[in-house]
Coordinates of C-alpha atoms in Angstrom, one line a residue:
X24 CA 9.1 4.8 17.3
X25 CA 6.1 7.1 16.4
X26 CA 4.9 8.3 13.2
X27 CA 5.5 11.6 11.9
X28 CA 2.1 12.4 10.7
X29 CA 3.1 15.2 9.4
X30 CA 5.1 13.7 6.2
X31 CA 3.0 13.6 2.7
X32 CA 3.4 9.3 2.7
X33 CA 1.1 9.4 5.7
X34 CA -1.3 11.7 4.7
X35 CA -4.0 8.9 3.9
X36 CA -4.5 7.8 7.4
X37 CA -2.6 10.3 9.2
X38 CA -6.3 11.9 10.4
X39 CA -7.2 7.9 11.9
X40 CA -3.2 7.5 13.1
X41 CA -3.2 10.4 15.8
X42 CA -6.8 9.4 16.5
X43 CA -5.3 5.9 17.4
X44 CA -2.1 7.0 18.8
X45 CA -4.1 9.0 21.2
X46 CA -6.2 6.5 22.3
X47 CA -2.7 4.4 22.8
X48 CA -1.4 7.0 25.0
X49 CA -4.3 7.1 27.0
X50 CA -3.8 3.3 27.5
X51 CA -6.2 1.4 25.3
X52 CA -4.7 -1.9 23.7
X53 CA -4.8 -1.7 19.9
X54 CA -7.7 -3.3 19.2
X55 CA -9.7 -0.9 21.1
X56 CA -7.8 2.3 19.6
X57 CA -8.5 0.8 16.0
X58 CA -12.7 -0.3 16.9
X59 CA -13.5 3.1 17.9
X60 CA -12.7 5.1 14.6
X61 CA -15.6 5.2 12.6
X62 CA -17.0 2.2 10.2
X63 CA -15.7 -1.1 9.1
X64 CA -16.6 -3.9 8.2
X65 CA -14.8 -5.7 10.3
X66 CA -13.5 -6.2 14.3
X67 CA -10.1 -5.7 15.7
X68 CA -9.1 -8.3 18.2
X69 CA -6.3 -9.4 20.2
X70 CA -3.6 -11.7 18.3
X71 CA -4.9 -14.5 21.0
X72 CA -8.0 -14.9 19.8
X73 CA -7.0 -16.1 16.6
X74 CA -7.9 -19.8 16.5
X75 CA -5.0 -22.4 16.9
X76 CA -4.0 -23.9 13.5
X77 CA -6.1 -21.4 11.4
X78 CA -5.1 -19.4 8.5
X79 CA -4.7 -15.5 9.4
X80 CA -6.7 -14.6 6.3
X81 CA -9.1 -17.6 6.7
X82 CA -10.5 -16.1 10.2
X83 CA -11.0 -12.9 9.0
X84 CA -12.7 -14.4 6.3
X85 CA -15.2 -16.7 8.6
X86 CA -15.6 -14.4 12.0
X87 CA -15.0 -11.0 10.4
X88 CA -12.4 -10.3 13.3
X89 CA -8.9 -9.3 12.8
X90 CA -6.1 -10.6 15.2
X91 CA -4.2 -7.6 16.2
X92 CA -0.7 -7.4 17.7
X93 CA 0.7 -4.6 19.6
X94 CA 3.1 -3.7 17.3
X95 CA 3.6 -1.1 14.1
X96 CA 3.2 -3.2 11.5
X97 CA -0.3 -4.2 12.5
X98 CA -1.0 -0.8 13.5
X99 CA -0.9 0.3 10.2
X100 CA -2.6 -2.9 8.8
X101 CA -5.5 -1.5 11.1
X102 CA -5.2 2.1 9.2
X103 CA -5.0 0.7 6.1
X104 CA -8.9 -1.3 6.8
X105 CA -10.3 2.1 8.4
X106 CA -9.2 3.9 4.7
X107 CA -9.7 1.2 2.3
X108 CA -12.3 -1.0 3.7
X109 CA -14.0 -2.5 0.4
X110 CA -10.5 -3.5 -0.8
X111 CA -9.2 -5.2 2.2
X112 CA -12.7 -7.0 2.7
X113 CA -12.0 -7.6 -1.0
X114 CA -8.4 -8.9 -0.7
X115 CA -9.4 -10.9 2.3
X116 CA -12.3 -12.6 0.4
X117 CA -10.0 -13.7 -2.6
X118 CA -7.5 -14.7 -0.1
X119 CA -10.5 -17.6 1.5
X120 CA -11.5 -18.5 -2.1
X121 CA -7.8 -19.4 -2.7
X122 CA -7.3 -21.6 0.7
X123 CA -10.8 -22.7 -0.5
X124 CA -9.4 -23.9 -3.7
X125 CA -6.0 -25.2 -3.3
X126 CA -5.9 -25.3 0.9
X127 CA -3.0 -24.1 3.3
X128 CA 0.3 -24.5 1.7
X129 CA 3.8 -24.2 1.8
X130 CA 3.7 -22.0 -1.0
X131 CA 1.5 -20.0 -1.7
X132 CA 0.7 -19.8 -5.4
X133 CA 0.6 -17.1 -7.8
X134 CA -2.7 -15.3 -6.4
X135 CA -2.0 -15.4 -2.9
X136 CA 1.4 -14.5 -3.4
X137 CA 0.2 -11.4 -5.8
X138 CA -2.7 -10.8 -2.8
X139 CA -0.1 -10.5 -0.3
X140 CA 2.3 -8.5 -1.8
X141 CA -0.5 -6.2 -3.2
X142 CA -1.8 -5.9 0.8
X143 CA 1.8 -5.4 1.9
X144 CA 3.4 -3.0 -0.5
X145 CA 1.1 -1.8 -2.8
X146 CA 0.7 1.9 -3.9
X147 CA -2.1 3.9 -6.2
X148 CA -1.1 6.7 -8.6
X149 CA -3.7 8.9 -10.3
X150 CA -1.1 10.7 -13.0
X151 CA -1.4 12.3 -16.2
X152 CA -0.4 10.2 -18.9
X153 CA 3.2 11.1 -19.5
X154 CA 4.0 10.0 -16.1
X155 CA 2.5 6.9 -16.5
X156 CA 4.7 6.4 -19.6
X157 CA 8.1 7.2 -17.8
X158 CA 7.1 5.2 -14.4
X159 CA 6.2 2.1 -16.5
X160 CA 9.3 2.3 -18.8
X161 CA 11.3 3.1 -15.8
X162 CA 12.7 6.5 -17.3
X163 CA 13.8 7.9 -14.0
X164 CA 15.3 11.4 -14.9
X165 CA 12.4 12.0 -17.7
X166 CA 9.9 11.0 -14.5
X167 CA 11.0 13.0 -11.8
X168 CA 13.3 15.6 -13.5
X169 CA 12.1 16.7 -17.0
X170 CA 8.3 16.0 -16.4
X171 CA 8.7 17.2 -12.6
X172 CA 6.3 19.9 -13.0
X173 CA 3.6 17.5 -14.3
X174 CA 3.8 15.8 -10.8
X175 CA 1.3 19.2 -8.9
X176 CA -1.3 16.7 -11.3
X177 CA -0.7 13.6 -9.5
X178 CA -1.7 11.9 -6.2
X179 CA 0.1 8.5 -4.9
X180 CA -1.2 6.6 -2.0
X181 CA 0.2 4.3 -0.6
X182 CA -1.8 1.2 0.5
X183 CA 0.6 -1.6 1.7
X184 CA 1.3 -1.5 5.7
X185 CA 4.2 -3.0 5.4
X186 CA 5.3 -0.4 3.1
X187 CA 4.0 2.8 5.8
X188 CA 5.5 0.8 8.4
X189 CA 8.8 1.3 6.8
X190 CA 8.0 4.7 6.3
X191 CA 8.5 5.8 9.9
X192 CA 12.4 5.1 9.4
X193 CA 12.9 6.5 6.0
X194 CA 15.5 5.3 4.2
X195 CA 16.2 5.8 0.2
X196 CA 15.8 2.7 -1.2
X197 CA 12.0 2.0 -0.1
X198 CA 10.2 1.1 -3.0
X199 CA 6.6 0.7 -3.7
X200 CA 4.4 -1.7 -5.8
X201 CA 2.4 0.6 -7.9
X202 CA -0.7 -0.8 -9.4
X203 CA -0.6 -0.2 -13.0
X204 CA -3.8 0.4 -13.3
X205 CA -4.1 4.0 -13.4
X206 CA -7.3 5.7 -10.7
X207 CA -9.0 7.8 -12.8
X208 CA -8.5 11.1 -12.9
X209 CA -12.4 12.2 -12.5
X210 CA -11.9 10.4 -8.7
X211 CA -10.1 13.2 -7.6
X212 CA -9.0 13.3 -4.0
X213 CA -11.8 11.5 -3.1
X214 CA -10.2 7.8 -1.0
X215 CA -13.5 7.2 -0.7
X216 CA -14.3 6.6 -4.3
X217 CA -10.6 4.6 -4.5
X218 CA -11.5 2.4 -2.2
X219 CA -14.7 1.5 -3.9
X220 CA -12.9 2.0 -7.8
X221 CA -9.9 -0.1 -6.6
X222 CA -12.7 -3.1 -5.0
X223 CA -14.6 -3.3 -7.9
X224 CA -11.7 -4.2 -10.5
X225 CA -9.5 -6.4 -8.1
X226 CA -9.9 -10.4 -9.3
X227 CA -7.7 -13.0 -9.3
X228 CA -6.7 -13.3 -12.8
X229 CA -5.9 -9.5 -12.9
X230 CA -3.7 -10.5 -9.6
X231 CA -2.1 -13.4 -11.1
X232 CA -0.4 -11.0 -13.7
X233 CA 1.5 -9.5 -11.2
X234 CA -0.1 -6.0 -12.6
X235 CA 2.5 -3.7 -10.6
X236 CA 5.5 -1.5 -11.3
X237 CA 8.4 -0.1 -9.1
X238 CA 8.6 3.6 -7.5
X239 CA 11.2 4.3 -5.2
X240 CA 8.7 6.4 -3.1
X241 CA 11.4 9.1 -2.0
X242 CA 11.5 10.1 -5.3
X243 CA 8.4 11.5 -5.6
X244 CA 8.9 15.4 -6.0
X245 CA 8.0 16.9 -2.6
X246 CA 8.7 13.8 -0.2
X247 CA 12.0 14.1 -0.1
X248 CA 14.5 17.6 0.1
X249 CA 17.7 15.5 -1.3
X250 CA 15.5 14.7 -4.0
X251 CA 15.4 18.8 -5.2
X252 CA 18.6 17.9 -6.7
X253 CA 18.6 16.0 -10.2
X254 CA 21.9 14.5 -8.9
X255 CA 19.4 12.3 -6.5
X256 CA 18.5 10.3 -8.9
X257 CA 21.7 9.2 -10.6
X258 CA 22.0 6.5 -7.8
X259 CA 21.2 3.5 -10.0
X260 CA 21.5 1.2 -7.1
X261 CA 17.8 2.4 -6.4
X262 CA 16.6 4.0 -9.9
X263 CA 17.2 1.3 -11.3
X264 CA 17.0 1.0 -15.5
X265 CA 14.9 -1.6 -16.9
X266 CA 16.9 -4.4 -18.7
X267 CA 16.0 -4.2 -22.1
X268 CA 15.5 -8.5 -21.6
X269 CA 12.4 -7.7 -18.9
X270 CA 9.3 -6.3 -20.3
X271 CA 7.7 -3.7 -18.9
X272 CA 5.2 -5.4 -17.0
X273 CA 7.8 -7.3 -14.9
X274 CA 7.7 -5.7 -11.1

């Protein structure tokens, strides 16, 4: 199934996504499609290369080569290093002090859980203060109905490629991981100046604390037509309330 590039979710790599679905059509493996579009910091390679018995994130780390499938989900993961480079050569490098620390395990652990989810389904919001307030306290009608106009002030991006692989089969329910630490407003549009914002303030500890917050990303006013109808949001199987027993920093 291909990407509609033309829905607002995809707009972030949508310019690098035909440029790579192009070069797939013209029969270049995935790898090469990705290594031709502009800089990065690292290499795309074939899922074979990846050393027997080594961590994913650990050979990234060590030969600055990442193992590529041919499939969607690492298509996007590919995208996702062309637009945020700093923050995945960020997430990666946490990721090796972690296995550095505690080794290859079962489980994971509280960072390299938070690291993974964060790579997977994360999103950005840059949103006047209001919005922040109603997101975080998970006051769906006052977010997307009452302050609806406020959202023409706001930008979400969506960074996890798990999350944009979903994406391409939209369904209501899909629900991102937004950081809950506001990008400042002065940043503008530029993803730039996100990625390099978002790379500098990413640290284990801040990880560990699970800093996100859900959106149900078909919400957001202008994503989705059913949602021009405040009915939309009355499903409380996906706008969920928040229990008044979880605080509002539980995801």
């Amino acid at each position: 199934m291909s990407p509609d590039w033309n829905e607002p979710w995809f707009a972030p790599v949508a310019p690098e996504g035909r440029a790579v679905a192009q070069a797939l059509a013209r029969g270049e493996t995935l790898p090469q499609a990705l290594q031709l579009r502009g800089q990065c910091p690292v290499r795309f390679v074939p899922q074979a290369d990846l050393s027997p018995g080594t961590a994913y994130e650990q050979f990234i780390f060590d030969t600055g080569q990442v193992p590529t499938r041919e499939n969607l989900h690492d298509f996007f993961n590919g995208l996702c290093w062309l637009r945020f480079p700093l923050t995945k050569q960020r997430l990666n490098q946490l990721q090796a002090t972690e296995i550095a620390r505690a080794g290859v395990r079962e489980v994971r652990g509280p960072v390299r859980d938070a690291l993974t989810l964060f790579d997977e389904n994360a999103a950005l919001l840059q949103a006047p203060e209001p919005l922040w307030d109603a997101l975080t306290g998970r006051d769906w009608q006052r977010l997307f109905v009452t302050l609806r106009p406020l959202w023409t002030q706001a930008r979400l991006v969506l960074f996890g490629h798990a999350l944009l692989e979903k994406l391409v089969t939209p369904y209501k329910s899909i629900t991102a991981h937004v950081l809950r630490e506001p990008v400042p407003m002065d940043l503008g549009d530029d993803l730039a100046a996100w990625d390099a914002w978002l790379a500098q303030g990413l640290s284990a500890p801040v990880l560990a604390a699970k800093p996100f917050t859900p959106l149900p990303v078909l919400g957001v006013p202008g994503w989705w037509p059913a949602n021009d109808d405040p009915t939309y949001y009355a499903d409380a199987g996906v706008f969920r309330p928040r229990r008044p027993d979880v605080p509002l920093d539980n995801p």
